[in-house]
Short mmCIF file of C-alpha atoms in Angstrom, two decimals:
data_model
loop_
_atom_site.label_atom_id
_atom_site.label_comp_id
_atom_site.label_asym_id
_atom_site.label_seq_id
_atom_site.Cartn_x
_atom_site.Cartn_y
_atom_site.Cartn_z
CA MET S 16 -46.26 -15.32 -0.47
CA THR S 17 -43.38 -15.66 -2.97
CA GLU S 18 -39.76 -16.20 -1.88
CA GLU S 19 -38.97 -12.63 -3.00
CA GLU S 20 -41.74 -11.27 -0.74
CA HIS S 21 -40.49 -13.35 2.22
CA TYR S 22 -37.00 -12.02 1.55
CA ASP S 23 -38.12 -8.38 1.18
CA ASP S 24 -40.08 -8.55 4.44
CA TYR S 25 -37.09 -10.04 6.23
CA ILE S 26 -34.70 -7.37 4.95
CA ALA S 27 -37.15 -4.59 5.84
CA ASP S 28 -37.10 -5.78 9.45
CA GLN S 29 -33.31 -5.54 9.76
CA ASP S 30 -31.78 -2.59 11.56
CA GLN S 31 -28.35 -2.65 9.94
CA SER S 32 -27.67 -1.15 6.53
CA PHE S 33 -27.94 -3.52 3.62
CA ARG S 34 -26.64 -3.19 0.10
CA SER S 35 -28.37 -5.43 -2.37
CA HIS S 36 -26.24 -7.12 -4.99
CA ASN S 37 -28.50 -5.45 -7.56
CA ASP S 38 -27.00 -2.11 -6.49
CA ILE S 39 -23.41 -3.27 -7.06
CA THR S 40 -22.22 -2.64 -10.60
CA PRO S 41 -19.53 -4.81 -12.22
CA ASP S 42 -17.23 -1.85 -12.84
CA GLU S 43 -16.78 -1.30 -9.08
CA LEU S 44 -14.61 -4.39 -8.67
CA THR S 45 -12.92 -3.92 -12.05
CA SER S 46 -11.94 -0.30 -11.40
CA ALA S 47 -10.79 -1.10 -7.86
CA LEU S 48 -8.38 -3.79 -9.02
CA HIS S 49 -7.25 -1.70 -11.97
CA SER S 50 -6.34 1.07 -9.52
CA LEU S 51 -3.35 -1.05 -8.46
CA GLU S 52 -0.16 -0.02 -10.24
CA LEU S 53 1.11 -2.68 -12.72
CA LEU S 54 -2.31 -4.33 -12.82
CA HIS S 55 -4.01 -1.69 -14.95
CA GLY S 56 -3.27 -2.19 -18.63
CA GLU S 57 -1.76 -5.66 -18.16
CA LEU S 58 -3.61 -7.77 -20.72
CA HIS S 59 -3.55 -11.22 -19.17
CA LEU S 60 -3.97 -10.21 -15.53
CA GLY S 61 -6.71 -7.90 -16.81
CA LEU S 62 -8.55 -10.95 -18.13
CA GLN S 63 -8.40 -12.46 -14.65
CA VAL S 64 -9.88 -9.25 -13.25
CA THR S 65 -12.73 -9.58 -15.75
CA ASN S 66 -13.26 -13.22 -14.76
CA LEU S 67 -13.46 -12.30 -11.07
CA THR S 68 -15.95 -9.54 -11.81
CA VAL S 69 -18.21 -11.72 -13.97
CA ILE S 70 -18.30 -14.57 -11.46
CA ASP S 71 -18.72 -12.15 -8.54
CA GLN S 72 -21.97 -10.95 -10.11
CA PHE S 73 -23.06 -14.54 -10.77
CA ILE S 74 -22.34 -15.71 -7.20
CA MET S 75 -24.08 -12.73 -5.62
CA GLY S 76 -27.25 -13.87 -7.34
CA ILE S 77 -26.81 -17.38 -5.92
CA GLU S 78 -26.13 -15.92 -2.47
CA GLN S 79 -29.36 -13.94 -2.53
CA HIS S 80 -31.38 -16.91 -3.78
CA THR S 81 -29.86 -19.15 -1.08
CA LEU S 82 -30.83 -16.67 1.61
CA GLN S 83 -34.34 -16.35 0.18
CA GLU S 84 -34.76 -20.12 0.33
CA TYR S 85 -33.36 -20.29 3.84
CA ILE S 86 -35.81 -17.63 5.04
CA ARG S 87 -38.73 -19.33 3.27
CA THR S 88 -38.05 -22.88 4.48
CA ASP S 89 -36.17 -22.20 7.74
CA LYS S 90 -33.52 -24.75 6.81
CA THR S 91 -30.31 -24.82 4.80
CA PRO S 92 -31.29 -25.21 1.13
CA PRO S 93 -29.55 -27.71 -1.19
CA GLU S 94 -28.21 -24.76 -3.20
CA ALA S 95 -25.82 -24.02 -0.33
CA MET S 96 -23.56 -26.87 -1.49
CA PHE S 97 -23.20 -25.34 -4.95
CA LEU S 98 -22.71 -21.91 -3.39
CA ASN S 99 -19.94 -23.24 -1.17
CA ALA S 100 -18.14 -24.76 -4.16
CA GLN S 101 -18.44 -21.58 -6.25
CA SER S 102 -17.40 -19.37 -3.33
CA GLN S 103 -14.23 -21.34 -2.66
CA MET S 104 -13.22 -21.37 -6.32
CA TRP S 105 -13.72 -17.59 -6.49
CA ILE S 106 -11.65 -17.08 -3.34
CA PHE S 107 -8.83 -19.19 -4.82
CA ALA S 108 -8.92 -17.13 -8.02
CA ALA S 109 -8.87 -13.83 -6.12
CA TYR S 110 -5.94 -15.03 -4.06
CA GLU S 111 -3.92 -16.11 -7.10
CA LEU S 112 -4.52 -12.81 -8.90
CA LEU S 113 -3.34 -10.74 -5.95
CA ARG S 114 -0.46 -13.12 -5.16
CA THR S 115 0.82 -12.82 -8.74
CA TRP S 116 0.47 -9.04 -8.72
CA ARG S 117 2.24 -8.68 -5.36
CA ALA S 118 5.14 -10.86 -6.51
CA ARG S 119 5.58 -8.76 -9.66
CA ALA S 120 5.30 -5.51 -7.72
CA LYS S 121 7.97 -6.59 -5.25
CA ASP S 122 10.26 -7.72 -8.09
CA VAL S 123 9.90 -4.36 -9.86
CA ILE S 124 10.76 -2.51 -6.64
CA LYS S 125 13.83 -4.71 -6.13
CA TRP S 126 15.03 -4.27 -9.72
CA ALA S 127 14.46 -0.50 -9.56
CA GLU S 128 16.44 -0.20 -6.35
CA ASN S 129 19.41 -2.21 -7.63
CA GLY S 130 19.39 -0.69 -11.12
CA GLY S 131 18.26 -3.90 -12.79
CA LEU S 132 15.10 -2.81 -14.63
CA GLU S 133 16.83 -2.35 -18.00
CA MET S 134 18.76 -5.60 -17.64
CA LYS S 135 15.58 -7.51 -16.86
CA ALA S 136 13.78 -5.89 -19.79
CA LYS S 137 16.59 -6.94 -22.15
CA SER S 138 16.50 -10.51 -20.86
CA LEU S 139 12.76 -10.65 -21.56
CA GLU S 140 13.41 -9.49 -25.12
CA GLU S 141 15.94 -12.24 -25.87
CA ASP S 142 15.08 -14.29 -28.97
CA GLN S 143 12.90 -17.27 -28.03
CA GLY S 144 12.73 -18.62 -31.56
CA PHE S 145 9.23 -17.22 -31.93
CA ILE S 146 7.40 -13.98 -31.18
CA HIS S 147 6.60 -14.10 -27.46
CA SER S 148 4.14 -11.24 -27.05
CA SER S 149 3.77 -11.65 -23.27
CA ARG S 150 7.53 -11.27 -22.70
CA GLN S 151 7.51 -8.20 -24.94
CA MET S 152 4.62 -6.67 -22.98
CA ARG S 153 6.41 -7.34 -19.70
CA ALA S 154 9.60 -5.73 -21.00
CA LYS S 155 7.69 -2.66 -22.11
CA GLN S 156 6.07 -2.41 -18.68
CA LEU S 157 9.48 -2.46 -17.00
CA ARG S 158 10.83 0.23 -19.33
CA ASP S 159 7.77 2.38 -18.67
CA VAL S 160 8.50 2.17 -14.93
CA ALA S 161 12.19 2.97 -15.52
CA ALA S 162 11.17 6.04 -17.53
CA ASN S 163 8.92 7.25 -14.70
CA PRO S 164 10.60 6.42 -11.36
CA THR S 165 7.77 8.02 -9.35
CA ARG S 166 5.74 4.92 -10.17
CA ILE S 167 7.90 2.98 -7.71
CA GLU S 168 6.46 4.97 -4.81
CA THR S 169 2.97 4.36 -6.17
CA ILE S 170 3.70 0.61 -6.28
CA LYS S 171 4.87 0.70 -2.65
CA THR S 172 1.71 2.59 -1.65
CA ASP S 173 -0.50 0.11 -3.51
CA LEU S 174 1.18 -2.82 -1.76
CA ARG S 175 0.21 -1.18 1.54
CA ARG S 176 -3.35 -0.52 0.31
CA ALA S 177 -3.84 -4.17 -0.62
CA HIS S 178 -1.94 -5.69 2.32
CA ILE S 179 -4.83 -6.22 4.73
CA PRO S 180 -7.38 -7.59 2.20
CA PHE S 181 -4.73 -9.90 0.74
CA SER S 182 -3.62 -11.16 4.15
CA ARG S 183 -7.20 -12.02 5.10
CA ILE S 184 -7.73 -13.83 1.77
CA GLU S 185 -4.44 -15.68 2.21
CA HIS S 186 -5.33 -16.78 5.74
CA LEU S 187 -8.66 -18.16 4.51
CA ARG S 188 -7.15 -19.71 1.38
CA VAL S 189 -4.62 -21.73 3.42
CA SER S 190 -7.48 -23.11 5.51
CA LEU S 191 -9.69 -23.93 2.52
CA ALA S 192 -7.02 -25.32 0.19
CA LYS S 193 -4.37 -26.79 2.50
CA HIS S 194 -6.50 -27.45 5.60
CA GLU S 195 -3.77 -25.76 7.65
CA VAL S 196 -3.44 -22.55 9.65
CA ARG S 197 -1.41 -19.93 7.79
CA GLY S 198 2.17 -19.78 8.95
CA ARG S 199 1.94 -23.08 10.85
CA SER S 200 3.14 -25.84 8.55
CA GLY S 201 1.76 -29.23 9.51
CA SER S 202 -1.06 -27.73 11.58
CA VAL S 203 -4.66 -28.85 11.20
CA ALA S 204 -7.31 -26.22 10.46
CA TYR S 205 -10.58 -26.32 12.38
CA ALA S 206 -13.50 -27.27 10.09
CA PRO S 207 -11.95 -25.98 6.83
CA GLY S 208 -14.58 -25.26 4.20
CA TYR S 209 -17.48 -25.09 6.63
CA GLY S 210 -19.48 -21.92 6.15
CA ARG S 211 -22.64 -20.48 7.67
CA ILE S 212 -25.13 -18.39 5.73
CA ASN S 213 -24.82 -14.66 6.36
CA MET S 214 -28.32 -13.49 7.20
CA MET S 215 -27.96 -10.18 5.37
CA ASN S 216 -26.55 -11.19 1.98
CA GLY S 217 -26.53 -15.01 1.85
CA SER S 218 -22.77 -15.27 1.43
CA LEU S 219 -21.16 -18.12 3.36
CA GLN S 220 -19.11 -17.03 6.37
CA TYR S 221 -15.92 -18.89 7.21
CA GLN S 222 -13.81 -18.65 10.35
CA LEU S 223 -10.38 -17.06 10.39
CA GLU S 224 -8.81 -19.11 13.14
CA ASN S 225 -5.42 -19.55 14.72
CA GLY S 226 -5.65 -22.67 16.83
CA PRO S 227 -8.25 -22.08 19.56
CA VAL S 228 -8.49 -18.36 18.75
CA ILE S 229 -11.21 -17.23 16.32
CA LEU S 230 -9.77 -14.03 14.87
CA ASP S 231 -12.80 -13.13 12.75
CA THR S 232 -15.33 -14.49 10.32
CA ILE S 233 -15.11 -13.65 6.64
CA SER S 234 -17.30 -14.40 3.64
CA ARG S 235 -16.70 -14.30 -0.08
CA ARG S 236 -18.89 -11.19 -0.23
CA ASP S 237 -16.73 -9.57 2.50
CA ILE S 238 -13.64 -10.22 0.39
CA ALA S 239 -15.25 -8.77 -2.74
CA ASP S 240 -16.44 -5.70 -0.80
CA GLU S 241 -12.96 -5.18 0.68
CA LEU S 242 -11.49 -5.30 -2.82
CA ARG S 243 -14.14 -2.88 -4.09
CA ALA S 244 -13.11 -0.54 -1.27
CA LEU S 245 -9.72 -0.15 -2.98
CA ASN S 246 -11.50 2.40 -5.16
CA ASP S 247 -11.01 4.80 -2.25
CA THR S 248 -7.34 5.61 -2.76
CA THR S 249 -7.33 8.11 0.13
CA LYS S 250 -7.32 5.37 2.78
CA VAL S 251 -3.78 4.01 2.86
CA PRO S 252 -2.65 2.04 5.93
CA THR S 253 0.55 3.26 7.52
CA GLU S 254 3.45 0.92 8.26
CA GLU S 255 2.31 1.04 11.89
CA ASP S 256 -1.23 0.04 10.89
CA ILE S 257 0.12 -2.92 8.95
CA ALA S 258 2.43 -4.00 11.76
CA SER S 259 -0.49 -3.85 14.22
CA PHE S 260 -2.71 -5.87 11.88
CA ASP S 261 -0.02 -8.50 11.30
CA GLU S 262 0.51 -8.82 15.04
CA PHE S 263 -3.23 -9.33 15.54
CA MET S 264 -3.32 -12.05 12.86
CA ARG S 265 -0.59 -13.90 14.72
CA THR S 266 -2.70 -13.97 17.89
CA SER S 267 -2.83 -17.45 19.32
CA MET S 268 -2.99 -19.28 22.62
CA SER S 269 -0.71 -21.92 24.06
CA LYS S 270 -2.04 -25.22 25.38
CA GLU S 271 -1.18 -24.08 28.89
CA GLU S 272 -3.10 -20.82 28.47
CA LEU S 273 -6.10 -22.70 27.09
CA VAL S 274 -6.10 -25.15 30.02
CA ALA S 275 -5.80 -22.25 32.48
CA MET S 276 -8.71 -20.42 30.80
CA ARG S 277 -10.88 -23.52 31.02
CA GLY S 278 -9.99 -23.82 34.71
CA ASP S 279 -11.01 -20.21 35.34
CA GLN S 280 -14.32 -20.77 33.57
CA SER S 281 -15.07 -23.89 35.59
CA ASP S 282 -14.77 -21.85 38.78
CA VAL S 283 -17.51 -19.44 37.69
#
């Protein structure tokens, strides 16, 4: 039996719904990210969107192959090391794209609210001694927003739409890149970079942890799917939803609580 036949038989036996990477088209991720105000039509950030989409398709193929090999041999295949490296690099790239976009979006809101859009546009157009096309494009973007103030509300809405996916990426990125827990400078993350193979899609699952509390597990495929879900612009978290999510992500446990919990368990 070939590895594809092993894999197909395994998937057929699963009860939960499964979406093969072959059914996911590249334009799903591209259009989802382009749905964010200030990201659509921005040349250089647009190139980063393209890069994410291309590598997403590439990694999904590796994820499926890794799972096929795992099912066939019943042990972690050597390809998992390469998959882990590619997955972490993709996560870093996704984080940087969204971090850059969020920073620009917040700046535009601030400048719009204090009447500084035109002033900022003029400063970008100051003579640099050479034609600086990126500064000119940025100035034009600011003037376009100033000419259509309703876009500010759209930017605020899009920041809410992307808040939860970005926060989850950021939490994981701090663990993978800094080996710390987000928001706790000098802390030590638990097993940063260690991932387990997801038995439905082959993507590596990492822990979102806050000290002794495991908040969730998240894989690169989960992140990509959450970003693809931005295509549904009807689902916008409220401020209350975001506050509740942020409170959950801060969930932790003191040393005293942990010791007390261990004592309770020892009595069982």
